[in-house]
Amino acid sequence: TTSSSPTHELTVTTPTSDPTGTGGIDPDSGLPIIQAAVLPAEARDVLDRIDGGGPFKYADNDGVTFENREDLLPDQAMGYYREYTVETAPRERGPRRIVAGQGGERYYTGDHYRSFSRIASPS
């Protein structure tokens, strides 16, 4: 007799693969690269506000030092990174943030600093 049990396949994502299919791995941080165009509209709005110097919706929270306590971004001196809120719903901060480095690099987290993607620089 032949048994027909279901086959389950496990997919493992390694640091050299790009689960989003959007841009590979950033060599400086080892993080996946994500294109700004695939970010939520609210994140693209925040990127525009960062580029324009504001105004920001959460003046008490946006532009403050991101301390990189999770140690997921490249090591830099304290004050190098600034964080900005990406609204989840109107007037709701939620878990999404953009972190900007003084060198122009930008990172996105949708899970309140548990993971990051490097936002591709505009060409």
PDB file of C-alpha atoms in Angstrom:
ATOM      1  CA  THR A   1       0.000   0.000   0.000  1.00  0.00           C
ATOM      2  CA  THR A   2       1.091   3.535  -0.692  1.00  0.00           C
ATOM      3  CA  SER A   3       0.713   6.313   1.856  1.00  0.00           C
ATOM      4  CA  SER A   4      -0.264   9.723   0.581  1.00  0.00           C
ATOM      5  CA  SER A   5       0.659  12.076   3.348  1.00  0.00           C
ATOM      6  CA  PRO A   6       0.951  15.797   2.582  1.00  0.00           C
ATOM      7  CA  THR A   7       4.408  17.178   1.973  1.00  0.00           C
ATOM      8  CA  HIS A   8       5.335  20.372   3.794  1.00  0.00           C
ATOM      9  CA  GLU A   9       8.108  22.527   2.446  1.00  0.00           C
ATOM     10  CA  LEU A  10      10.070  24.898   4.670  1.00  0.00           C
ATOM     11  CA  THR A  11      11.516  28.037   3.143  1.00  0.00           C
ATOM     12  CA  VAL A  12      14.455  29.579   4.970  1.00  0.00           C
ATOM     13  CA  THR A  13      15.467  33.146   4.284  1.00  0.00           C
ATOM     14  CA  THR A  14      19.174  33.744   4.705  1.00  0.00           C
ATOM     15  CA  PRO A  15      20.878  37.130   4.995  1.00  0.00           C
ATOM     16  CA  THR A  16      22.003  36.833   1.377  1.00  0.00           C
ATOM     17  CA  SER A  17      18.448  36.565   0.048  1.00  0.00           C
ATOM     18  CA  ASP A  18      15.919  39.347  -0.386  1.00  0.00           C
ATOM     19  CA  PRO A  19      12.505  38.325   0.920  1.00  0.00           C
ATOM     20  CA  THR A  20      10.849  41.475  -0.437  1.00  0.00           C
ATOM     21  CA  GLY A  21      12.293  41.148  -3.929  1.00  0.00           C
ATOM     22  CA  THR A  22      12.915  44.867  -3.953  1.00  0.00           C
ATOM     23  CA  GLY A  23      16.609  45.502  -3.835  1.00  0.00           C
ATOM     24  CA  GLY A  24      18.988  42.992  -2.328  1.00  0.00           C
ATOM     25  CA  ILE A  25      21.039  43.418   0.808  1.00  0.00           C
ATOM     26  CA  ASP A  26      22.690  46.652   1.914  1.00  0.00           C
ATOM     27  CA  PRO A  27      26.449  45.960   2.208  1.00  0.00           C
ATOM     28  CA  ASP A  28      26.933  48.549   4.980  1.00  0.00           C
ATOM     29  CA  SER A  29      24.221  47.303   7.329  1.00  0.00           C
ATOM     30  CA  GLY A  30      23.474  43.761   6.140  1.00  0.00           C
ATOM     31  CA  LEU A  31      19.797  44.715   6.061  1.00  0.00           C
ATOM     32  CA  PRO A  32      17.384  44.118   3.191  1.00  0.00           C
ATOM     33  CA  ILE A  33      16.974  47.084   0.864  1.00  0.00           C
ATOM     34  CA  ILE A  34      13.462  48.321   0.234  1.00  0.00           C
ATOM     35  CA  GLN A  35      12.383  50.782  -2.449  1.00  0.00           C
ATOM     36  CA  ALA A  36      10.542  53.870  -1.178  1.00  0.00           C
ATOM     37  CA  ALA A  37       7.796  53.207  -3.740  1.00  0.00           C
ATOM     38  CA  VAL A  38       6.732  50.026  -1.915  1.00  0.00           C
ATOM     39  CA  LEU A  39       6.567  51.667   1.516  1.00  0.00           C
ATOM     40  CA  PRO A  40       3.165  52.664   2.895  1.00  0.00           C
ATOM     41  CA  ALA A  41       1.938  56.067   1.680  1.00  0.00           C
ATOM     42  CA  GLU A  42       2.363  57.436   5.211  1.00  0.00           C
ATOM     43  CA  ALA A  43       6.057  56.483   5.160  1.00  0.00           C
ATOM     44  CA  ARG A  44       6.580  58.200   1.807  1.00  0.00           C
ATOM     45  CA  ASP A  45       4.938  61.301   3.297  1.00  0.00           C
ATOM     46  CA  VAL A  46       7.387  61.217   6.214  1.00  0.00           C
ATOM     47  CA  LEU A  47      10.326  60.862   3.800  1.00  0.00           C
ATOM     48  CA  ASP A  48       9.087  63.990   1.988  1.00  0.00           C
ATOM     49  CA  ARG A  49       8.778  65.829   5.311  1.00  0.00           C
ATOM     50  CA  ILE A  50      12.317  64.800   6.307  1.00  0.00           C
ATOM     51  CA  ASP A  51      13.620  66.068   2.960  1.00  0.00           C
ATOM     52  CA  GLY A  52      11.699  69.330   3.429  1.00  0.00           C
ATOM     53  CA  GLY A  53      12.732  69.848   7.052  1.00  0.00           C
ATOM     54  CA  GLY A  54       9.180  69.336   8.367  1.00  0.00           C
ATOM     55  CA  PRO A  55       6.656  70.060   9.614  1.00  0.00           C
ATOM     56  CA  PHE A  56       6.195  66.799  11.462  1.00  0.00           C
ATOM     57  CA  LYS A  57       2.936  65.496  12.891  1.00  0.00           C
ATOM     58  CA  TYR A  58       4.482  64.465  16.213  1.00  0.00           C
ATOM     59  CA  ALA A  59       6.699  67.424  17.070  1.00  0.00           C
ATOM     60  CA  ASP A  60       7.560  66.045  20.533  1.00  0.00           C
ATOM     61  CA  ASN A  61       8.678  62.703  19.119  1.00  0.00           C
ATOM     62  CA  ASP A  62       9.868  63.300  15.567  1.00  0.00           C
ATOM     63  CA  GLY A  63      13.491  64.225  15.039  1.00  0.00           C
ATOM     64  CA  VAL A  64      14.587  62.949  18.445  1.00  0.00           C
ATOM     65  CA  THR A  65      17.747  60.891  18.812  1.00  0.00           C
ATOM     66  CA  PHE A  66      17.360  57.218  17.989  1.00  0.00           C
ATOM     67  CA  GLU A  67      19.728  55.420  20.342  1.00  0.00           C
ATOM     68  CA  ASN A  68      20.040  52.136  18.382  1.00  0.00           C
ATOM     69  CA  ARG A  69      19.699  50.168  21.639  1.00  0.00           C
ATOM     70  CA  GLU A  70      18.635  47.140  19.598  1.00  0.00           C
ATOM     71  CA  ASP A  71      22.017  47.331  17.821  1.00  0.00           C
ATOM     72  CA  LEU A  72      20.438  46.539  14.440  1.00  0.00           C
ATOM     73  CA  LEU A  73      21.781  49.590  12.585  1.00  0.00           C
ATOM     74  CA  PRO A  74      25.462  50.254  11.921  1.00  0.00           C
ATOM     75  CA  ASP A  75      27.326  51.566  14.981  1.00  0.00           C
ATOM     76  CA  GLN A  76      27.523  55.326  15.062  1.00  0.00           C
ATOM     77  CA  ALA A  77      28.096  57.981  17.723  1.00  0.00           C
ATOM     78  CA  MET A  78      25.114  58.907  19.894  1.00  0.00           C
ATOM     79  CA  GLY A  79      23.004  61.501  18.111  1.00  0.00           C
ATOM     80  CA  TYR A  80      23.846  60.257  14.613  1.00  0.00           C
ATOM     81  CA  TYR A  81      20.385  58.748  14.058  1.00  0.00           C
ATOM     82  CA  ARG A  82      17.023  60.553  14.294  1.00  0.00           C
ATOM     83  CA  GLU A  83      13.651  58.849  14.356  1.00  0.00           C
ATOM     84  CA  TYR A  84      10.328  59.861  12.814  1.00  0.00           C
ATOM     85  CA  THR A  85       6.822  58.498  13.298  1.00  0.00           C
ATOM     86  CA  VAL A  86       4.993  56.859  10.413  1.00  0.00           C
ATOM     87  CA  GLU A  87       1.329  57.047  11.385  1.00  0.00           C
ATOM     88  CA  THR A  88      -0.617  53.799  11.509  1.00  0.00           C
ATOM     89  CA  ALA A  89      -3.980  55.578  11.490  1.00  0.00           C
ATOM     90  CA  PRO A  90      -4.895  59.266  11.876  1.00  0.00           C
ATOM     91  CA  ARG A  91      -3.470  60.492  15.192  1.00  0.00           C
ATOM     92  CA  GLU A  92      -2.146  57.008  16.045  1.00  0.00           C
ATOM     93  CA  ARG A  93       1.618  56.583  16.282  1.00  0.00           C
ATOM     94  CA  GLY A  94       1.671  52.804  16.184  1.00  0.00           C
ATOM     95  CA  PRO A  95       4.873  50.786  15.583  1.00  0.00           C
ATOM     96  CA  ARG A  96       6.117  52.204  12.269  1.00  0.00           C
ATOM     97  CA  ARG A  97       9.153  54.508  12.148  1.00  0.00           C
ATOM     98  CA  ILE A  98      11.758  55.901   9.802  1.00  0.00           C
ATOM     99  CA  VAL A  99      15.238  56.339  11.212  1.00  0.00           C
ATOM    100  CA  ALA A 100      17.506  58.775   9.379  1.00  0.00           C
ATOM    101  CA  GLY A 101      21.282  58.903   9.665  1.00  0.00           C
ATOM    102  CA  GLN A 102      23.361  62.057   9.325  1.00  0.00           C
ATOM    103  CA  GLY A 103      24.980  60.557   6.213  1.00  0.00           C
ATOM    104  CA  GLY A 104      21.619  60.525   4.404  1.00  0.00           C
ATOM    105  CA  GLU A 105      20.846  56.848   4.931  1.00  0.00           C
ATOM    106  CA  ARG A 106      17.308  55.962   5.956  1.00  0.00           C
ATOM    107  CA  TYR A 107      15.794  52.880   7.530  1.00  0.00           C
ATOM    108  CA  TYR A 108      12.215  51.682   7.903  1.00  0.00           C
ATOM    109  CA  THR A 109      10.736  49.562  10.681  1.00  0.00           C
ATOM    110  CA  GLY A 110       7.157  48.396  10.676  1.00  0.00           C
ATOM    111  CA  ASP A 111       7.464  46.553  13.981  1.00  0.00           C
ATOM    112  CA  HIS A 112       8.821  49.154  16.426  1.00  0.00           C
ATOM    113  CA  TYR A 113      12.552  48.438  16.038  1.00  0.00           C
ATOM    114  CA  ARG A 114      12.439  44.617  15.990  1.00  0.00           C
ATOM    115  CA  SER A 115      13.601  44.666  12.351  1.00  0.00           C
ATOM    116  CA  PHE A 116      14.737  47.228   9.803  1.00  0.00           C
ATOM    117  CA  SER A 117      15.091  47.604   6.063  1.00  0.00           C
ATOM    118  CA  ARG A 118      17.424  50.096   4.425  1.00  0.00           C
ATOM    119  CA  ILE A 119      15.444  52.462   2.208  1.00  0.00           C
ATOM    120  CA  ALA A 120      17.074  52.634  -1.218  1.00  0.00           C
ATOM    121  CA  SER A 121      18.577  55.995  -2.059  1.00  0.00           C
ATOM    122  CA  PRO A 122      16.771  57.782  -4.867  1.00  0.00           C
ATOM    123  CA  SER A 123      18.639  57.464  -8.150  1.00  0.00           C
TER     124      SER A 123
END
